[in-house]
Short mmCIF file of C-alpha atoms and ligand atoms in Angstrom, two decimals:
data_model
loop_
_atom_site.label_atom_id
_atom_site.label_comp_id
_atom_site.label_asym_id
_atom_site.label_seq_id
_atom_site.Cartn_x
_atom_site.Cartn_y
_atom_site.Cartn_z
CA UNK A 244 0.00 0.00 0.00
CA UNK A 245 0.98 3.59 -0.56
CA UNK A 246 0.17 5.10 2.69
CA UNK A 247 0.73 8.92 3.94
CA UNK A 248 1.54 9.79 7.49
CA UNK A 249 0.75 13.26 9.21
CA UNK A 250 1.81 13.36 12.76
CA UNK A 251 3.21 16.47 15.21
CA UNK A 252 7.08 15.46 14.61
CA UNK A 253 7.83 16.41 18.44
CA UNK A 254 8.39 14.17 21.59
CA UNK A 255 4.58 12.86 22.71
CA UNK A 256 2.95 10.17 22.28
CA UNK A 257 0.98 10.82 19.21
CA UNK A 258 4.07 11.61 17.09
CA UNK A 259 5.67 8.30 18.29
CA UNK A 260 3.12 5.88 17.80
CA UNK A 261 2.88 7.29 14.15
CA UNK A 262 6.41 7.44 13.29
CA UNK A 263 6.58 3.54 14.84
CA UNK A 264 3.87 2.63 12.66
CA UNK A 265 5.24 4.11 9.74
CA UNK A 266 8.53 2.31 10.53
CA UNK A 267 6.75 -0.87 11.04
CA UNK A 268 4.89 -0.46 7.67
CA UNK A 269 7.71 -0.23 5.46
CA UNK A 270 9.31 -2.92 7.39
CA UNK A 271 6.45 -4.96 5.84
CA UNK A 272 7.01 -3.53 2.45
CA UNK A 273 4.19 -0.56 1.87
CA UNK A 274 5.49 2.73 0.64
CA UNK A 275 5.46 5.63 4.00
CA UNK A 276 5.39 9.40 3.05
CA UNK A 277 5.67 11.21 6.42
CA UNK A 278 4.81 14.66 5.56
CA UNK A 279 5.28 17.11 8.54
CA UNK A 280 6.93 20.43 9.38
CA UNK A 281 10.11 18.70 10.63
CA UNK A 282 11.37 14.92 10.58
CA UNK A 283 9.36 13.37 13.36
CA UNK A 284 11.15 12.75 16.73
CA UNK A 285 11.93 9.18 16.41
CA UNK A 286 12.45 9.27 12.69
CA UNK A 287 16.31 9.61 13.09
CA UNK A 288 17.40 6.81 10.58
CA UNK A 289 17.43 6.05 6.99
CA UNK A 290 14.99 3.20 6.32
CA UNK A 291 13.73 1.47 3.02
CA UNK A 292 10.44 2.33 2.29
CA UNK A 293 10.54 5.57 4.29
CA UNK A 294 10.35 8.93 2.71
CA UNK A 295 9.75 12.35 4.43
CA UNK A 296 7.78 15.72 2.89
CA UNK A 297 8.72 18.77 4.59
CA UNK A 298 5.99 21.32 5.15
CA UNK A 299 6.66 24.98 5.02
CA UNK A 300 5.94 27.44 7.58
CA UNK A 301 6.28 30.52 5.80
CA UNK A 302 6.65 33.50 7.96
CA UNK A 303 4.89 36.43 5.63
CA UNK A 304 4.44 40.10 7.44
CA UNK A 305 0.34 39.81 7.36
CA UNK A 306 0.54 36.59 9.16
CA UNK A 307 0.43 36.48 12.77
CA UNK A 308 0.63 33.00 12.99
CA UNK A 309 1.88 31.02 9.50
CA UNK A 310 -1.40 29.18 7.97
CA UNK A 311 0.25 25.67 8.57
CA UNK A 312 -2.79 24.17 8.45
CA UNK A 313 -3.04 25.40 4.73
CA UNK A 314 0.45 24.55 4.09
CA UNK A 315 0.07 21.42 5.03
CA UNK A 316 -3.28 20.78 3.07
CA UNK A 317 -1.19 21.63 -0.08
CA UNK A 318 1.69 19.07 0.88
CA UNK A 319 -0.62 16.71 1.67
CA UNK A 320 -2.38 17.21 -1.94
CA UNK A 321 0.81 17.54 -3.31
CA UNK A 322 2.24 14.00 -1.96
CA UNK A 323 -0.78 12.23 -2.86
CA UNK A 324 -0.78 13.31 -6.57
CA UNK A 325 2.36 12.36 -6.88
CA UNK A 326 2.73 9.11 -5.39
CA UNK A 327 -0.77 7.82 -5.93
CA UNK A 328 -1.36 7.65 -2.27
CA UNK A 329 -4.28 4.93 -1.06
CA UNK A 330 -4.60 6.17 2.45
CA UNK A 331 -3.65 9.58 4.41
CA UNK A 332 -3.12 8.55 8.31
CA UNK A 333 -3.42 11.35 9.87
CA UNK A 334 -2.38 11.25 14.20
CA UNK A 335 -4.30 13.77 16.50
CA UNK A 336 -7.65 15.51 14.79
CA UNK A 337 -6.33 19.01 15.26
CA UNK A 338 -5.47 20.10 12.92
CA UNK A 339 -4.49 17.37 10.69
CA UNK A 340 -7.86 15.55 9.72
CA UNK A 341 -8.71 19.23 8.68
CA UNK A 342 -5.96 19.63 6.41
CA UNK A 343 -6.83 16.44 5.20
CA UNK A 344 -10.22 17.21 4.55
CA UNK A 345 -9.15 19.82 2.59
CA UNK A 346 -6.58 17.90 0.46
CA UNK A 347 -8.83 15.65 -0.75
CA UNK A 348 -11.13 18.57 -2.02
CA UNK A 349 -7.85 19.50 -3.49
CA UNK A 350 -6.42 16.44 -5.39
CA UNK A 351 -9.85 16.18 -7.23
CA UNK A 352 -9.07 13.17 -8.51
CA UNK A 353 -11.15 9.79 -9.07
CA UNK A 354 -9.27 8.37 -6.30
CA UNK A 355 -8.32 10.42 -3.44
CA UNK A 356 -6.98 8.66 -0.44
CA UNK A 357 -9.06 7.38 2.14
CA UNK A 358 -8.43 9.44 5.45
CA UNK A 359 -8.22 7.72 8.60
CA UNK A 360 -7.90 9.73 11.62
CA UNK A 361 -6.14 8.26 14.76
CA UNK A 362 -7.48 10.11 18.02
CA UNK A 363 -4.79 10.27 21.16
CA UNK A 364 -6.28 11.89 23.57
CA UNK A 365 -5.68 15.45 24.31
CA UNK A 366 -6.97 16.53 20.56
CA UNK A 367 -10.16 15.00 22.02
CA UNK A 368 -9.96 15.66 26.15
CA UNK A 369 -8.73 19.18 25.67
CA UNK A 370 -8.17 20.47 22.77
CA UNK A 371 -11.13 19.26 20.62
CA UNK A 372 -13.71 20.17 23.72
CA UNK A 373 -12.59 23.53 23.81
CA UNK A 374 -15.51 25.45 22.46
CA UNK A 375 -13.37 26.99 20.29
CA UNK A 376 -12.40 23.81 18.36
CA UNK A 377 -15.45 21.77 19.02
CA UNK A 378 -17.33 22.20 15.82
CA UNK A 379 -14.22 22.09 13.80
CA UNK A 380 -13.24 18.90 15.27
CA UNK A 381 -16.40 17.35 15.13
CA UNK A 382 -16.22 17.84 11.04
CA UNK A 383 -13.13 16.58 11.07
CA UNK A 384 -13.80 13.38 12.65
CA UNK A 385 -17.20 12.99 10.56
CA UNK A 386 -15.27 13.43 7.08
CA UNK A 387 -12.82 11.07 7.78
CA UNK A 388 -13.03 7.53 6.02
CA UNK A 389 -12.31 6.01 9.28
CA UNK A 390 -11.61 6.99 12.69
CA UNK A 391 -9.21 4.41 15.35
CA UNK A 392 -8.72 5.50 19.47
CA UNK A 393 -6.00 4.18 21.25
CA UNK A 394 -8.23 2.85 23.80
CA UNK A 395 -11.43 1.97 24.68
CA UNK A 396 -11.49 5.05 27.33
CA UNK A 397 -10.70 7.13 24.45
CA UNK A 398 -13.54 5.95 22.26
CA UNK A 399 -16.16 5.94 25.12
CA UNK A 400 -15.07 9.85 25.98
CA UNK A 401 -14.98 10.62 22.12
CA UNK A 402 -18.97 9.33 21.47
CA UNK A 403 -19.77 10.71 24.97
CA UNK A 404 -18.16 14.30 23.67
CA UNK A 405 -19.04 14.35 19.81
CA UNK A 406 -21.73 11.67 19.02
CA UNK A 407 -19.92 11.42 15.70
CA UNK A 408 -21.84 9.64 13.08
CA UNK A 409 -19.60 6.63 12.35
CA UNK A 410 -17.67 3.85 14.80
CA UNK A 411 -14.49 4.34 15.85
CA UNK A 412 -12.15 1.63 15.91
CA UNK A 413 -10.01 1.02 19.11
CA UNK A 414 -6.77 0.32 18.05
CA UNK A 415 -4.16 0.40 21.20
CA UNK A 416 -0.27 1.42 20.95
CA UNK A 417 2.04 -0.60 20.81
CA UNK A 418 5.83 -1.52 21.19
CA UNK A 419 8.89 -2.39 19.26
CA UNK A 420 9.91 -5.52 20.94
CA UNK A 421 13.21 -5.53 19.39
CA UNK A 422 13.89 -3.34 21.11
CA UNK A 423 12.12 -2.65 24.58
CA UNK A 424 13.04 -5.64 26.75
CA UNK A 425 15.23 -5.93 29.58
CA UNK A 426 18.70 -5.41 29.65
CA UNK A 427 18.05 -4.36 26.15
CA UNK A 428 21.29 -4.43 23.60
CA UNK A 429 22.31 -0.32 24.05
CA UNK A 430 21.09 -0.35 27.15
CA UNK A 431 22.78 2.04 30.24
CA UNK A 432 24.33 0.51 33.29
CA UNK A 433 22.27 1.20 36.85
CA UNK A 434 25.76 1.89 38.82
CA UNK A 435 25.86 4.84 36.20
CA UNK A 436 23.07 6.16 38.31
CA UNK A 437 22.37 4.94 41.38
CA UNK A 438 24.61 2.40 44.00
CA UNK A 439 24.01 -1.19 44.46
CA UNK A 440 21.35 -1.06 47.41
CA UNK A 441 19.39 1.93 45.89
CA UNK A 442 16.23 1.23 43.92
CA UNK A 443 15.63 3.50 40.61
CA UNK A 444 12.46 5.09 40.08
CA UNK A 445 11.52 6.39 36.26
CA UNK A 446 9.06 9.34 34.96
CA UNK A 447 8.59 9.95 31.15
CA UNK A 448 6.02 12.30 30.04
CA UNK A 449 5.81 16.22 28.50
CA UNK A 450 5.47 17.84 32.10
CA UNK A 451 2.11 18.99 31.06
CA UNK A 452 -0.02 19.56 33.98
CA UNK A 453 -2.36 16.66 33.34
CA UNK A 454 0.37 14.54 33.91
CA UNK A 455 1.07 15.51 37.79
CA UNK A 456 4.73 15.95 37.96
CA UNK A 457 4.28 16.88 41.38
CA UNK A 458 2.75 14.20 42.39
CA UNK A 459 5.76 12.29 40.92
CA UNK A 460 8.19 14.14 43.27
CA UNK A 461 5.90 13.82 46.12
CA UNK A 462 5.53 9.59 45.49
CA UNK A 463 9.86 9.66 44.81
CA UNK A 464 10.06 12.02 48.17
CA UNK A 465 7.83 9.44 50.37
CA UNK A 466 9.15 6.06 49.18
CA UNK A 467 12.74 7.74 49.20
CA UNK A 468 11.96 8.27 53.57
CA UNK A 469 11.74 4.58 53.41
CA UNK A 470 14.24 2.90 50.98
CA UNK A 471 17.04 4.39 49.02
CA UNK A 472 16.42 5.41 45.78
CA UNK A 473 16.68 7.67 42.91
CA UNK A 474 14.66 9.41 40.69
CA UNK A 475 14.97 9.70 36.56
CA UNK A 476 12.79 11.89 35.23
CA UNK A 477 13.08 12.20 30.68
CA UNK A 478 11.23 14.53 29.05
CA UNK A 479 10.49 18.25 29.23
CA UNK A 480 7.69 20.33 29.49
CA UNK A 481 6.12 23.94 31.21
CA UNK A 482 6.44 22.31 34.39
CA UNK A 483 9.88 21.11 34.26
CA UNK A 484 10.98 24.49 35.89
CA UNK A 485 8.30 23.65 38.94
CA UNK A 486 9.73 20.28 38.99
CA UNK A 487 13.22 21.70 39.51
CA UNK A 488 11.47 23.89 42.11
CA UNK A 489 9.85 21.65 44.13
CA UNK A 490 12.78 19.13 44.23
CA UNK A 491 15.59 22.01 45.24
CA UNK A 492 12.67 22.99 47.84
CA UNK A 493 12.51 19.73 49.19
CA UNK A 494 16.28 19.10 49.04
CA UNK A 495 16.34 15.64 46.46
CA UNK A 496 18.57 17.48 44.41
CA UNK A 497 21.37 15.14 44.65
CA UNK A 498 18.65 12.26 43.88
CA UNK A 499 17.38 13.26 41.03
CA UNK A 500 18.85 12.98 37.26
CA UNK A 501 16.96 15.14 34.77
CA UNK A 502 17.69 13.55 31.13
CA UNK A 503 15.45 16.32 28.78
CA UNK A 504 14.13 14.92 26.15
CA UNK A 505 15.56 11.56 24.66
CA UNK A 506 14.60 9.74 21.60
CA UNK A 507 15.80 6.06 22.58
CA UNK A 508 14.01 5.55 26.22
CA UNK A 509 14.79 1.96 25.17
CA UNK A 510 18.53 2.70 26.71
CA UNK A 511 17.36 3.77 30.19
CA UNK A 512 14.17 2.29 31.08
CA UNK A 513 15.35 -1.51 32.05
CA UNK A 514 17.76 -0.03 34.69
CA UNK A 515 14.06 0.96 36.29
CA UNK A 516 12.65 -0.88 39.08
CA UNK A 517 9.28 0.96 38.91
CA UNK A 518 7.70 3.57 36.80
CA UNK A 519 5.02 6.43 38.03
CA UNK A 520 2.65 7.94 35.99
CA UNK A 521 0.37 9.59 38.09
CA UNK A 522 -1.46 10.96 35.19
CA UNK A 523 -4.69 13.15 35.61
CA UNK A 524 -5.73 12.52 32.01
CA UNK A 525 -4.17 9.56 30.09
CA UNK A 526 -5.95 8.07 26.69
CA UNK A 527 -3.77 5.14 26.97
CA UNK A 528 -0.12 5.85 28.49
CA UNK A 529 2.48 5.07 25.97
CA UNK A 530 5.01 6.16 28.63
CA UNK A 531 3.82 3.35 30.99
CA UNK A 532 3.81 0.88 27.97
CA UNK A 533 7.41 1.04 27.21
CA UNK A 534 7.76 0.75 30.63
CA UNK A 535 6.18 -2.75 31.08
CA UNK A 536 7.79 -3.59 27.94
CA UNK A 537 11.59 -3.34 29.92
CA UNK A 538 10.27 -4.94 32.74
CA UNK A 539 9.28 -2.04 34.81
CA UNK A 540 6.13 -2.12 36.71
CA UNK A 541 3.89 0.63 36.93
CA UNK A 542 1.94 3.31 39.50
CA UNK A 543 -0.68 4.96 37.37
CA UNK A 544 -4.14 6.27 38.04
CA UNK A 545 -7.63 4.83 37.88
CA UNK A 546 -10.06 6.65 35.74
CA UNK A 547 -7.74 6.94 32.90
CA UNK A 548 -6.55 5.14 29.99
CA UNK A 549 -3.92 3.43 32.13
CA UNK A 550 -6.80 0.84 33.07
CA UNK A 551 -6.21 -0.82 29.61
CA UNK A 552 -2.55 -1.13 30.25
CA UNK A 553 -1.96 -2.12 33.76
CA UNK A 554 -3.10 -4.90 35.62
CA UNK A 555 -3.75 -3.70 39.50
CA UNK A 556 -1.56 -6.07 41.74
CA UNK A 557 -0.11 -7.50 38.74
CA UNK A 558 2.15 -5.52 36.72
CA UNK A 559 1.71 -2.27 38.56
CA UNK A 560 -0.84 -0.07 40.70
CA UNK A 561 -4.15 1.17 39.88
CA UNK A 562 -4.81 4.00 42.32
CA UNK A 563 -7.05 7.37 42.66
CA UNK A 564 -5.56 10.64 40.78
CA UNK A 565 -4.13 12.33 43.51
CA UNK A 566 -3.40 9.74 46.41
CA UNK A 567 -0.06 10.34 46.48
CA UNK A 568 0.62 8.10 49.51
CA UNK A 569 -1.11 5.33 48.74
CA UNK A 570 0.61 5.16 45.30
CA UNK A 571 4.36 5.43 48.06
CA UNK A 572 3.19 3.01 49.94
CA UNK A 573 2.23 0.53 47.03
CA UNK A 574 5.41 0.87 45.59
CA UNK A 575 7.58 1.00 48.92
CA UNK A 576 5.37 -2.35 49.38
CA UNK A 577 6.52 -3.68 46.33
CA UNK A 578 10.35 -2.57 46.12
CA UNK A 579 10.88 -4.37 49.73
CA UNK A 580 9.79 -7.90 48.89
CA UNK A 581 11.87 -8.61 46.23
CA UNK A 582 9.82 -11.99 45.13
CA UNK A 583 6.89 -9.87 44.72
CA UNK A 584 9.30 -7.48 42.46
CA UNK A 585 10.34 -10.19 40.63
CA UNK A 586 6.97 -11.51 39.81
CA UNK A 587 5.72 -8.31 39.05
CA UNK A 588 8.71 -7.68 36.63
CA UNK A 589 8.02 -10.79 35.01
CA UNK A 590 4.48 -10.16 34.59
CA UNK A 591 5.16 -6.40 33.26
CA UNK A 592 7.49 -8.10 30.49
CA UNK A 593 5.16 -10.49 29.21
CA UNK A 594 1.58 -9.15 29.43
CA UNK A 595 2.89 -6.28 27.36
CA UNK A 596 4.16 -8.38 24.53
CA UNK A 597 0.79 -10.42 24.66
CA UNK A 598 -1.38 -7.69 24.36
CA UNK A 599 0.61 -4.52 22.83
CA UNK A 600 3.27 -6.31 20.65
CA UNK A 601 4.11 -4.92 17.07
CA UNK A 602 3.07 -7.90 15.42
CA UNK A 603 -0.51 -7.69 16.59
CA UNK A 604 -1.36 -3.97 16.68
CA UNK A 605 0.47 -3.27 13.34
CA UNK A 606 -1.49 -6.19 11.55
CA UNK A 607 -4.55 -4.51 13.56
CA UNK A 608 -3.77 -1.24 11.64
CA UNK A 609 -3.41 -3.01 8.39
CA UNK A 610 -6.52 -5.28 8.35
CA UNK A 611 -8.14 -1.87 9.34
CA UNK A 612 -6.53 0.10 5.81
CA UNK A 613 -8.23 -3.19 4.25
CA UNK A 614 -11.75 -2.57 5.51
CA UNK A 615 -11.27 1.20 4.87
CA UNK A 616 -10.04 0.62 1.60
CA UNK A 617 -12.05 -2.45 0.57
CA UNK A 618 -15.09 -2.34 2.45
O1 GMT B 252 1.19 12.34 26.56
C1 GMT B 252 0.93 13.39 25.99
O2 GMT B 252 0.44 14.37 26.56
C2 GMT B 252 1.20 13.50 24.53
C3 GMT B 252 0.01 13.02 23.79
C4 GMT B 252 0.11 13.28 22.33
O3 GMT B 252 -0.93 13.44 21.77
O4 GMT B 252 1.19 13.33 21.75
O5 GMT B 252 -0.13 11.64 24.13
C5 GMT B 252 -1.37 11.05 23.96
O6 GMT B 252 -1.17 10.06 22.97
C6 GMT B 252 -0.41 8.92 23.36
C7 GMT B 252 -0.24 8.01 22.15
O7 GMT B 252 -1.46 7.56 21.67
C8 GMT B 252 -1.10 8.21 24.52
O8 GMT B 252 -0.40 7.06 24.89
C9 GMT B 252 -1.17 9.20 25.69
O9 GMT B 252 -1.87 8.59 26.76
C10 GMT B 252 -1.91 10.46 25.26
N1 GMT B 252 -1.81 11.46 26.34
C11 GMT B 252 -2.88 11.86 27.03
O10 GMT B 252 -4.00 11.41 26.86
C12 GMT B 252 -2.60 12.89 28.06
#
């Protein structure tokens, strides 16, 4: 298949479970055309099959703002002329399944690509319920071909918010289990970061304030009162600075490694003995994922997303947003019998590559191009 790809090339979720896909696709011979206004985040490697359509952003006095959405309409019409595209994927509503709407006005061909819009979360949660977007997002998702959510929580919120008039197909992330696994093949050394007797604690996300990076600090600073430990924290975000804050306030400073942003979590998440994502909203928690995938059991938050990905007493925690405590003392619990680590580990490793492996979800996506397609 020809397919097109339109994701938000930065660090979050959305971008990365489209640039995967895309990977994954041409690994199983279709033509990807990523066409975005810079090479997504994880794209950072030649691959057959792969090609990559830069958008402009032309800065013009008038403009306030540059009309990507416009710009990107045109590329998108543009690509699909040229290479005969079958199908424009487009990742988060806003504004992409817009510009894709518009494309296909534009290609007036025959044969225009089917669009299929993938919802994540936020373009629906946030974004798309913002009164200011709602209508436009609500077309959007209507004149798409086909519409997927990365979980059922997702899909549920989306026909509670929109009552759009077609199904939407839940269609979970997924992982590259090449290459998340414990003790992966480039993966870091724990005496980089921590000594022998001290348990590490991980924290991925875009320090948004839905995703309670506080909270994070305030779980590290309680189970740190009980067991040595350290704290990684990757990404960045408007509340990195308030992170920094709160842990100089609270004097973890020398406990806690910031990394920024990093493209191959892969490398640091099996040194990990548990994960938090104390998430306020979370469509599905590709963070917490990856996590599993190394091995790493996880504290997220009931209510969200995270329900589809963690087992409670399993693989991880299922707790109330906000109960910081509870969430230390489930994973001070946990880190002090080490059986019950060990099982948990175990269980963290393979329930993710039963239900969330590449094999499954990316066949998922492609029987779904099929029925799109094909009827
Ligand atoms: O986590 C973020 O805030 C980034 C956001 C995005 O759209 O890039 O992530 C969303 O999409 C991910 C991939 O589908 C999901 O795993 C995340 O749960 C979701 N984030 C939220 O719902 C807050």
């Amino acid at each position: 298949m020809k397919i097109g790809i339109t994701c938000y090339p930065v660090a979050g979720g959305s971008g990365i479970v489209a640039t995967e896909l895309g990977q994954q696709l041409a690994n199983r011979g279709h033509q990807v055309h990523f066409i975005s206004y810079a090479i997504p985040f994880r794209l950072d490697r030649y691959q057959k099959n792969l090609f990559f359509h830069g958008v402009e952003t032309t800065a013009y006095p008038l403009f306030k703002h540059p009309p990507y959405a416009l710009t990107l309409a045109a590329k998108m019409a543009d690509v699909a002329r040229n290479y005969e595209l079958e199908i424009l994927h487009v990742h988060y509503a806003i504004p992409h399944a817009t510009s894709a709407f518009l494309a296909r006005q534009l290609i007036n061909s025959y044969a225009p690509p089917k669009i299929i819009t993938t919802l994540h979360g936020t373009d629906i949660t946030l974004v798309g319920s913002d009164p200011s977007f709602f209508d436009i997002t609500r077309f959007s998702i209507n004149t798409s071909d086909g519409i997927t959510a990365v979980s059922k929580y997702l899909a549920d919120e989306t026909r509670e918010i929109f009552n759009p008039d077609k199904p939407i197909q839940v269609i979970h992330n997924f992982f590259d289990d090449d290459r998340f696994k414990p003790n992966g093949g480039d993966c870091c050394k724990r005496k980089e970061f921590a000594a022998d007797d001290e348990f590490i604690i991980g924290h991925i996300s875009n320090f948004r304030p839905v995703k309670r990076t506080i909270d994070v600090i305030e779980i590290f600073e309680k189970i740190a009162e009980k067991v040595p430990a350290r704290l990684l924290l990757i990404g960045e975000g408007p509340e990195t600075i308030l992170a920094r804050r709160q842990i100089n306030k609270k004097n973890l400073g020398d406990r806690v490694i910031f990394f920024g942003n990093q493209s191959r979590v892969e490398a640091v998440l099996p040194v990990c003995d548990l994960f938090l994502l104390p998430s306020e909203e979370e469509s599905f928690g590709l963070a917490a994922l990856e996590a599993l995938a190394c091995g790493v059991p996880v504290i997220g938050t009931l209510k969200t997303g995270l329900v589809e990905v963690i087992e409670h007493n399993v693989n991880g925690f299922l707790l109330p947003i906000g109960h910081t405590t509870d969430m230390a003392e489930a994973g001070i619990a946990l880190l002090t019998d080490k059986n019950r680590l060990n099982v948990f580990k175990q269980n963290a490793y393979s329930l993710a590559r039963e239900r969330f492996g590449k094999d499954k979800i990316v066949t998922e996506y492609e029987n779904y191009y099929q029925e799109i397609l094909y009827g």
